[in-house]
Coordinates of C-alpha atoms in Angstrom, one line a residue:
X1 CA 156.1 301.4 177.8
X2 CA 159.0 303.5 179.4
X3 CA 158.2 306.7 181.9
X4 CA 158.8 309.3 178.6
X5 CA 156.3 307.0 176.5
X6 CA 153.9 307.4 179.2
X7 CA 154.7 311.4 179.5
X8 CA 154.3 311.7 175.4
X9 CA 150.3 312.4 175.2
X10 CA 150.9 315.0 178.3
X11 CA 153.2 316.6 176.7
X12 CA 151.4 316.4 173.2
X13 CA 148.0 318.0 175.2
X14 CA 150.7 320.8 176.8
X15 CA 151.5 321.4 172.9
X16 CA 148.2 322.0 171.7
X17 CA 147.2 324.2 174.5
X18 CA 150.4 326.2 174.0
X19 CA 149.4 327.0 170.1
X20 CA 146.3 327.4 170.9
X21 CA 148.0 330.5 173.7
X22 CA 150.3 331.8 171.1
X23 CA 147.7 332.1 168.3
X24 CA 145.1 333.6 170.3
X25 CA 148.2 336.1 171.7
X26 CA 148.6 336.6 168.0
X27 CA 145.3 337.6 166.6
X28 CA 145.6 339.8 170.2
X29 CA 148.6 341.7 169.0
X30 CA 147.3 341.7 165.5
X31 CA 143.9 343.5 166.8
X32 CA 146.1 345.9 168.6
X33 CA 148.3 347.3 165.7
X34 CA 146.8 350.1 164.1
X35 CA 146.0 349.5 160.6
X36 CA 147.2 351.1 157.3
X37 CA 147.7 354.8 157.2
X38 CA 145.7 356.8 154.7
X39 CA 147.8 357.6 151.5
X40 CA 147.8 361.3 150.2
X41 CA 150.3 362.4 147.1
X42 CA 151.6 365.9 146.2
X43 CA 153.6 366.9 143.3
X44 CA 155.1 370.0 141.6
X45 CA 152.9 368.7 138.2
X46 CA 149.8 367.9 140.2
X47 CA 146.6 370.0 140.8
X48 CA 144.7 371.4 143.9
X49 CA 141.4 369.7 142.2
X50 CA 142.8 366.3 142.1
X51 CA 141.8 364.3 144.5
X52 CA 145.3 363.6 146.4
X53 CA 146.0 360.3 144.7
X54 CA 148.8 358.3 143.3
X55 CA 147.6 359.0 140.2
X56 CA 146.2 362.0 140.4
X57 CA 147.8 364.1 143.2
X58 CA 147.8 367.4 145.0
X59 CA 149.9 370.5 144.0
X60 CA 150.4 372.2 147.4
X61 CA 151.7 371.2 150.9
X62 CA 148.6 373.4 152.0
X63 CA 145.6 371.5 150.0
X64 CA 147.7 368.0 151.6
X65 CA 147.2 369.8 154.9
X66 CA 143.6 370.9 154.5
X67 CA 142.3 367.2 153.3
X68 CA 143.9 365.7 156.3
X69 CA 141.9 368.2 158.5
X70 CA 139.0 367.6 156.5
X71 CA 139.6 363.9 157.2
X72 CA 139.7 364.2 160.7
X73 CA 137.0 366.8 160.6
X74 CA 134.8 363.9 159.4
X75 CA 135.8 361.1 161.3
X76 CA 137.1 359.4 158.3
X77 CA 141.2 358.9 159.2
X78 CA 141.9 355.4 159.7
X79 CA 143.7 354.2 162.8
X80 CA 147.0 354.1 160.8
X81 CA 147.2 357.9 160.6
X82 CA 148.3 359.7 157.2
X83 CA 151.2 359.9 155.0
X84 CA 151.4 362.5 153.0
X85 CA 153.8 361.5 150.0
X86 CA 155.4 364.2 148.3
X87 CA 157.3 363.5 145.1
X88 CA 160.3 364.9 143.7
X89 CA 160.8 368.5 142.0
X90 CA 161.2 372.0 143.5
X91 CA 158.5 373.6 146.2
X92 CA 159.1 376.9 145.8
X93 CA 158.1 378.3 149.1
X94 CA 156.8 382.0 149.7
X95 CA 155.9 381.8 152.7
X96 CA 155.7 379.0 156.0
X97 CA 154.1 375.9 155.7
X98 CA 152.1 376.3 159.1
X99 CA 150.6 373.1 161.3
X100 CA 148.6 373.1 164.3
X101 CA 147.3 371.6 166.8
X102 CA 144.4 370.6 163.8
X103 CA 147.2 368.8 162.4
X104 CA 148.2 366.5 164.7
X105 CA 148.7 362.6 164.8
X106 CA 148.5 360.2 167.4
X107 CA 151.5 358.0 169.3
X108 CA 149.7 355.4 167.4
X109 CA 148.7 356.8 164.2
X110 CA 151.6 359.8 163.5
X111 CA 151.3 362.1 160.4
X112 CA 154.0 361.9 158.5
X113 CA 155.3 363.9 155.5
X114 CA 157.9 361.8 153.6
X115 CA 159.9 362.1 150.1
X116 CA 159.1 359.6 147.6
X117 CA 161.6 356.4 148.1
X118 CA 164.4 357.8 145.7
X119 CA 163.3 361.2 144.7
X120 CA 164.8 364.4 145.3
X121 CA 162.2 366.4 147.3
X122 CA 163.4 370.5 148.1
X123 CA 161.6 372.8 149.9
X124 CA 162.7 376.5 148.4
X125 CA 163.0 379.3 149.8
X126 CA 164.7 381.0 147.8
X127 CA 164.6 381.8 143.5
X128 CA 166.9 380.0 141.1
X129 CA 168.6 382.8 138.9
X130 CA 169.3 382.5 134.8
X131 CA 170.6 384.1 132.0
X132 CA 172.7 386.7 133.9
X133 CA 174.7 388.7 131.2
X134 CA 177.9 391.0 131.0
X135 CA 177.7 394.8 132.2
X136 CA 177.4 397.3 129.8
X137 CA 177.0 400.4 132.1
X138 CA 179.8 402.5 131.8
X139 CA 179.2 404.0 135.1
X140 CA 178.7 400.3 137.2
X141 CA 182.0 399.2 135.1
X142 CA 184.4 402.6 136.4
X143 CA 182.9 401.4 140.3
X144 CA 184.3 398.0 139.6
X145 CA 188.0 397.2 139.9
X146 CA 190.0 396.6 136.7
X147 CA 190.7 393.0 137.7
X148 CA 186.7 392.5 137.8
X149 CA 185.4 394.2 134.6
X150 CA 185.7 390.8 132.5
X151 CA 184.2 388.7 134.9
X152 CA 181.2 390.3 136.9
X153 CA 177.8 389.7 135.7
X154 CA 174.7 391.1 135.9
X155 CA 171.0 389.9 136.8
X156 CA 168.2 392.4 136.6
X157 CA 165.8 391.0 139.7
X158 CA 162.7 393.7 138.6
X159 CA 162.7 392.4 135.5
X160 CA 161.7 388.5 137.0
X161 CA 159.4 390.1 139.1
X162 CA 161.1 390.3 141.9
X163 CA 161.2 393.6 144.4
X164 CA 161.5 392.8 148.1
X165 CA 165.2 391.5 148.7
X166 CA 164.6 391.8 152.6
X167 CA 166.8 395.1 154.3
X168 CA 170.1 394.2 156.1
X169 CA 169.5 394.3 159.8
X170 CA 171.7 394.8 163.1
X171 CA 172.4 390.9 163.8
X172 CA 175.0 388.8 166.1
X173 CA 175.6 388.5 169.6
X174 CA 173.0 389.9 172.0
X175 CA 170.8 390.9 169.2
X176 CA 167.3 389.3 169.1
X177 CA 167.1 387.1 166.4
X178 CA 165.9 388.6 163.0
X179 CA 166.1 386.9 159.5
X180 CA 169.5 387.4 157.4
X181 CA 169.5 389.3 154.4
X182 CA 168.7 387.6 151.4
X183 CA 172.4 385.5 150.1
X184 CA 173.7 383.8 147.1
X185 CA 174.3 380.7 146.4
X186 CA 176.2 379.3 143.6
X187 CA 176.1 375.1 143.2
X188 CA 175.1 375.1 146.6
X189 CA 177.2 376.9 148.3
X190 CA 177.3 380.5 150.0
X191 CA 178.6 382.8 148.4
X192 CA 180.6 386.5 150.1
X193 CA 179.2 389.7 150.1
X194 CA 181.9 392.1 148.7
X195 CA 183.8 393.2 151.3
X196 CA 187.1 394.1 151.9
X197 CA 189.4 393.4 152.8
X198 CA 188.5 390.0 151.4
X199 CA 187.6 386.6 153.4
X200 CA 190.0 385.4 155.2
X201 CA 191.6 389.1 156.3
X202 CA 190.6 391.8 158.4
X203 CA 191.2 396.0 159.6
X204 CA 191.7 396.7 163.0
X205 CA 190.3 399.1 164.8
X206 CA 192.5 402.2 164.8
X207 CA 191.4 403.8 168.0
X208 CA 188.4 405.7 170.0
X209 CA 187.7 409.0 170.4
X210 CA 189.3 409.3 173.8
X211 CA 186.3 412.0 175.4
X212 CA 184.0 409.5 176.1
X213 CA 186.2 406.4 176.4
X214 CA 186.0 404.2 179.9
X215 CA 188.5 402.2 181.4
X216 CA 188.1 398.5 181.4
X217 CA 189.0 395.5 183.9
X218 CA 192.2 394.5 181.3
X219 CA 194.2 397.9 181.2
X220 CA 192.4 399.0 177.8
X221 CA 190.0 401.7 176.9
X222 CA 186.4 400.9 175.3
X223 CA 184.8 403.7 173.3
X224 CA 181.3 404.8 173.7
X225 CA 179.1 402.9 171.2
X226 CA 177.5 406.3 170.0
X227 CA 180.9 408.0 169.3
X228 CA 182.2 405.3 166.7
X229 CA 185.6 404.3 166.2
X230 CA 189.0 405.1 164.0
X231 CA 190.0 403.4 161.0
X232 CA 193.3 402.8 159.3
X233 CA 194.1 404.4 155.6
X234 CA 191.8 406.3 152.8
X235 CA 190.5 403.0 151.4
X236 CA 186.9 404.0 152.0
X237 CA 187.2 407.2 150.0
X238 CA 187.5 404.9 146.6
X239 CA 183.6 404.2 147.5
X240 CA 181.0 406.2 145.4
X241 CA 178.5 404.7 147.4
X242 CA 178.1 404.8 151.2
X243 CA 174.3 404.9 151.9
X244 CA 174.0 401.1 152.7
X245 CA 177.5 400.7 153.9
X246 CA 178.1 397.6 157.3
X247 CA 180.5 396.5 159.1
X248 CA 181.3 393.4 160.7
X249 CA 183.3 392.8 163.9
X250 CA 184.5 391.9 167.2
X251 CA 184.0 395.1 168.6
X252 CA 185.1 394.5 172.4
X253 CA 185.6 391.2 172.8
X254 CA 186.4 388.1 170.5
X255 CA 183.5 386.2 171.4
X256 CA 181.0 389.2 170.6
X257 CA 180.3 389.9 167.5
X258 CA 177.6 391.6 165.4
X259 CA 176.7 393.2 161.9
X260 CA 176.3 396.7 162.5
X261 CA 175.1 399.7 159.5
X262 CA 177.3 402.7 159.0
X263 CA 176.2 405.7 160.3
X264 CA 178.4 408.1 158.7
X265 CA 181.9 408.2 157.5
X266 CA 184.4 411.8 158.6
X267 CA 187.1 410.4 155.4
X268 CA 189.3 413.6 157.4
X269 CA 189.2 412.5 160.5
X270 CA 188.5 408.7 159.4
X271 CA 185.7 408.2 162.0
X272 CA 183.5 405.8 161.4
X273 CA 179.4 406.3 163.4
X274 CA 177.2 402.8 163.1
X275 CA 173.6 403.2 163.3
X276 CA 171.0 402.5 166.5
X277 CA 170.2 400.1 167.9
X278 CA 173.7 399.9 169.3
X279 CA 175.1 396.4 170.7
X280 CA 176.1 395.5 174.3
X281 CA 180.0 396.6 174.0
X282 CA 181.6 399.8 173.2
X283 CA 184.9 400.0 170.4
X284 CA 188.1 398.6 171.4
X285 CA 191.3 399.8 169.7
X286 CA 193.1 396.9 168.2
X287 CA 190.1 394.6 167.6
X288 CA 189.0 393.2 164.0
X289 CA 186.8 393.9 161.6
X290 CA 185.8 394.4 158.4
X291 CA 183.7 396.6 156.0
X292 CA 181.0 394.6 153.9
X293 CA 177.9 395.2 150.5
X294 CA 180.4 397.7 148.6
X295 CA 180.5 397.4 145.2
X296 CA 184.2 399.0 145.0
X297 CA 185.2 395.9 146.5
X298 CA 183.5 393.1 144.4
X299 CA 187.3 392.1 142.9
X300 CA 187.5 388.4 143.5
X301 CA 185.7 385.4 142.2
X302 CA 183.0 384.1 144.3
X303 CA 181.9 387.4 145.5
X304 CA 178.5 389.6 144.6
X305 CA 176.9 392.6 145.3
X306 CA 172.9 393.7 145.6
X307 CA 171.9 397.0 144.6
X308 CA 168.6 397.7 146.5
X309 CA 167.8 400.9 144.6
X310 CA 168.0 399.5 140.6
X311 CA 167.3 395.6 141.6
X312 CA 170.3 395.1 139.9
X313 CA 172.3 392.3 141.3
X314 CA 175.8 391.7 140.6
X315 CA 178.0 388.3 140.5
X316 CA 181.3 387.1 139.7
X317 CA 181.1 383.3 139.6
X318 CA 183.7 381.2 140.7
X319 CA 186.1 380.1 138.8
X320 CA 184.9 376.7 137.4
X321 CA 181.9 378.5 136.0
X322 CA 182.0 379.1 132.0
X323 CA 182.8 382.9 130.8
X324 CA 181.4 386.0 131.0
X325 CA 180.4 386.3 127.6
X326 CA 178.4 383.1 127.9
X327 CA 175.4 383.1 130.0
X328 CA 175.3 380.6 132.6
X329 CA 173.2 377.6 132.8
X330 CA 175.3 375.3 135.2
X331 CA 175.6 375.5 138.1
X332 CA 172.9 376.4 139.9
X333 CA 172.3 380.3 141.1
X334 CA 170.2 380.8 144.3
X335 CA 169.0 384.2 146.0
X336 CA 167.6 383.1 149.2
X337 CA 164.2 385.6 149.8
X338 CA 161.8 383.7 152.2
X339 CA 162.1 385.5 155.1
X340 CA 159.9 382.6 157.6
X341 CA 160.8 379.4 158.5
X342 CA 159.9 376.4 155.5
X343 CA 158.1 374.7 158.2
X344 CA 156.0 376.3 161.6
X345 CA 154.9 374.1 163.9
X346 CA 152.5 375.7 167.0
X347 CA 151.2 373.3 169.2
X348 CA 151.4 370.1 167.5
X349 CA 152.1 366.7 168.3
X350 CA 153.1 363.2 166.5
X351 CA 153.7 364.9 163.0
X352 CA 157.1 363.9 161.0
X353 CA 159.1 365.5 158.5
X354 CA 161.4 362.9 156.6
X355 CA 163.7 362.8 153.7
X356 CA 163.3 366.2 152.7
X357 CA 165.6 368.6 151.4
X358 CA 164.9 372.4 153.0
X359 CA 166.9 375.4 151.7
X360 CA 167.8 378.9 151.0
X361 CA 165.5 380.8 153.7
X362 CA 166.3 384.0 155.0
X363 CA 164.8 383.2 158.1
X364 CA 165.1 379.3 160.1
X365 CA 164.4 376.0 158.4
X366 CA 161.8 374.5 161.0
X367 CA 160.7 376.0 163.8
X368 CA 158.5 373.9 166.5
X369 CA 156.5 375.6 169.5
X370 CA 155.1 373.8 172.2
X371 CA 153.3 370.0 171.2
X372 CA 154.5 367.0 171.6
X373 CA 156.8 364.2 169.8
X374 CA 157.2 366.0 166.1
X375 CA 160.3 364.1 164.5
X376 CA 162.5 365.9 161.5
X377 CA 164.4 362.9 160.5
X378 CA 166.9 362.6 157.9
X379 CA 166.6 365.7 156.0
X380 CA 169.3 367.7 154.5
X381 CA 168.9 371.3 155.8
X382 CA 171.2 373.6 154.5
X383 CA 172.4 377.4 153.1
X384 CA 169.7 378.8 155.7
X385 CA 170.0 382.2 157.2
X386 CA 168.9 381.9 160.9
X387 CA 168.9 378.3 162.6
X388 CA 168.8 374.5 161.0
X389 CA 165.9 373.8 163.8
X390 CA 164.5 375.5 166.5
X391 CA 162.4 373.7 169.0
X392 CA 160.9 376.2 171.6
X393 CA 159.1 374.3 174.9
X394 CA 156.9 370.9 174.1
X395 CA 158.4 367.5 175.0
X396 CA 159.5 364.5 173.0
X397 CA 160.8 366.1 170.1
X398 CA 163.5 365.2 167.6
X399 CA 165.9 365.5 165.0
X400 CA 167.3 363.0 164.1
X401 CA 169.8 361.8 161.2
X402 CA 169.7 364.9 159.6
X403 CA 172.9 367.2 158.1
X404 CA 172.8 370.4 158.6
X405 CA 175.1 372.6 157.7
X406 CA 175.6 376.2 156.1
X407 CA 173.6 378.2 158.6
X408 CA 173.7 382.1 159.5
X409 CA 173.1 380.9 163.3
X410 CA 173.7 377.6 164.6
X411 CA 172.3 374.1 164.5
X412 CA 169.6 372.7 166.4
X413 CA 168.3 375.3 169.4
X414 CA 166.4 373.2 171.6
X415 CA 164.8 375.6 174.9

C-alpha cells in the first residue's frame, strides 16, 4: 500500500467531519433567515370587510395599513414582515396615505407595499375628465380668439361634483414651498396655462417707476417691489377679465424666478402692481416675463383655461385629439386636485414602496420625515406639482430606480 493509500481513510474521516460542518452551518443559516412574510391584497374591486386575501382582498391602502398595525398590535406578524400586494387599477387618492412610526418594519422583516408582478398600479391624485363638449355661450365665445372658437371645449367641473380647484399662490425662488395650482394633463402630459405670449416667447420689462428705484452693483436700476413695473403695448386691454390675472418672471435676475398675482393694471400709464407677499428682488428693466390664466389668450392647441367663479374649465386639445364636435374619449384628461403628498411618511423605518405609479398631485409625490431605511424603488413618479420625493432628516433612505419626471419643483430633495 503506497503513502496516499495509507492517507485515503484520513482523508475519508476529514470528509465526513467537513459535511457534517457545512450541514450543521446550514441548518445555522437556515434558522437565522427570517421566514415568510405575511401576505395582504388590495384592489380597486375589493372591500374593506374582506379579510385582505388573495381571493378576497381589501379596498383601501388605509384598511391594508390598519391590519398590519392590528397585527403587530397582537403579536401575530411573522418574522418575515408584511407585503402588502396591491393590484392593478386606479387609487384615486383624496388625501395622504400617512405611516408612522406604528407602521414600521424591521432590517429583517421590512414592510413592503408592491404592484402586482405585471399590473399597472397608479396612485391618483388627481380626477380623469369626460365628455367635455363645444361652447355655446356667446359671451365665453366673443373672449376667445377667432382662431380658437372651433376648437376649445368645455368641461363643467360643478356639475361632477367638484368645487375646490386649489387658489394660485405666490411660488418660485425664495418662496416657501406651497402646492401648485391644480394642472392639466392630456395623455400624460402637462398641459400650458393660457398665457401669452405663448410658450416658448416672452415680454420684457419696459421699465420702473424711477422715484423709488436703487442703483445696483452692475450699472442698472431695480424698482421697488411695491411700485410694480412698465409693460410694452395695449395687449392687456383686449382682457375682459383681470381679477385673477399672474405673471411669471425673472424679475432681477435670471436665476430668480417666481409666479406672482396682479395687483392692478393703469392700461394709461401701462403699470403693472403684483400682490403681497412680495419676493426677494425688485423689477429690472429689460428682464423677461410673461402674463399667464387669461382666457383672451387660450389661441393655441394644448392650452386651457380654469374659471374659478362658474367651475367651468376650458381646453383645446392637441392636435392629434379627434374634433370638437365629437366628445373625447382618448386620450386621457387629468386635473390634478390633491393638494398633499400620495405618500407621508413621519417617523418610520424599513417600509418600501415599489413598482408603483404616483401622479397628478398638486402638492409632492412622497414625502419622508425622520425614521430610518424607507426605500421608494422603481416607481414612475410623474406630472406632480411640488417635488418627485422629499426626504427630510432620518438615515438610510432611498430612492432608487425610479423615473421621475414632469415636476413643478425638482427631483429628489434629500436634507
Amino acid at each position: 500500500m503506497n503513502a496516499a493509500s495509507q492517507d485515503l481513510p484520513r482523508h475519508l474521516d476529514l470528509l465526513r467531519q467537513s459535511n457534517k460542518t457545512l450541514l450543521i452551518l446550514s441548518t445555522t443559516l437556515l434558522l437565522a433567515l427570517p421566514g415568510p412574510a405575511a401576505q395582504l391584497y388590495v384592489s380597486t374591486t375589493g372591500s374593506d370587510i374582506n379579510p385582505g386575501t388573495s381571493a378576497k382582498p381589501f379596498a383601501t391602502l388605509e384598511r391594508a395599513r390598519d391590519e398590519v398595525r392590528q397585527l403587530k398590535q397582537d403579536g401575530k406578524l411573522p418574522k418575515g414582515g408584511v407585503t402588502i400586494w396591491l393590484r392593478g387599477g386606479d387609487y384615486l387618492r383624496t388625501n395622504a396615505l400617512q405611516l408612522t412610526a406604528a407602521d414600521s418594519g424591521t432590517p429583517d422583516a421590512p414592510n413592503v407595499w408592491c404592484a402586482c408582478k405585471g399590473e399597472n398600479v397608479r396612485l391618483l391624485g388627481g380626477r380623469k375628465l369626460a365628455g367635455l363638449e363645444p361652447i355655446t355661450d356667446p359671451a365665453i365665445l366673443a373672449r376667445l380668439p377667432e382662431v380658437a372658437r372651433g376648437h376649445v371645449l368645455q368641461a363643467d367641473l360643478n356639475a361632477v361634483g367638484l368645487a375646490e380647484f386649489g387658489q394660485m399662490a405666490s411660488r418660485g425662488f425664495g418662496r416657501p414651498q406651497t402646492a401648485a395650482h391644480c394642472e392639466l394633463f392630456f395623455g400624460g402630459r402637462p398641459m400650458t396655462l393660457a398665457r401669452w405670449p405663448n410658450e416658448g416667447a416672452w415680454e420684457q420689462i419696459a421699465g420702473v417707476p424711477e422715484a423709488g428705484a436703487t442703483k445696483d452693483e452692475h450699472g442698472g436700476h431695480i424698482g421697488k417691489l411695491e411700485e410694480g413695473f412698465l409693460y410694452n403695448g395695449d395687449r392687456p386691454r383686449q382682457w375682459k377679465d383681470t381679477s385673477d390675472l399672474w405673471v411669471h418672471g425673472y424679475w432681477s435676475w435670471d436665476w430668480a424666478n417666481s409666479y406672482e398675482r396682479v395687483a392692478s393694471i393703469d392700461f394709461e400709464h401701462r403699470l403693472i402692481k403684483t400682490a403681497a407677499p412680495f419676493g426677494l428682488y425688485g423689477f429690472r428693466k429689460g428682464q423677461r416675463f410673461y402674463f399667464l390664466n387669461v382666457l383672451e389668450e387660450l389661441d393655441q392647441p394644448g392650452e386651457w383655461f380654469l374659471d374659478r367663479k362658474t367651475g367651468v374649465l376650458y381646453f383645446w386639445p392637441p392636435a392629434q385629439a379627434q374634433q370638437a364636435s365629437v366628445p373625447l374619449s382618448q386620450p386621457e384628461i387629468l386635473l390634478s386636485l390633491l393638494a398633499e403628498p400620495l405618500l407621508k411618511l413621519t417617523d418610520v423605518s424599513h417600509v418600501t414602496f415599489r413598482g408603483l405609479i404616483l401622479e397628478a398631485t398638486r402638492s409632492s409625490a412622497v414625502q419622508i420625515h425622520g425614521g430610518t431605511s424607507n426605500r421608494v424603488a422603481g416607481c414612475l413618479i410623474r406630472n406632480i406639482g411640488n417635488y418627485g420625493v422629499t426626504i427630510e432628516g432620518g438615515t438610510g433612505h432611498g430612492v432608487i430606480s425610479c423615473d421621475i419626471f414632469d415636476t413643478g419643483d425638482g427631483g429628489v430633495s434629500l436634507e
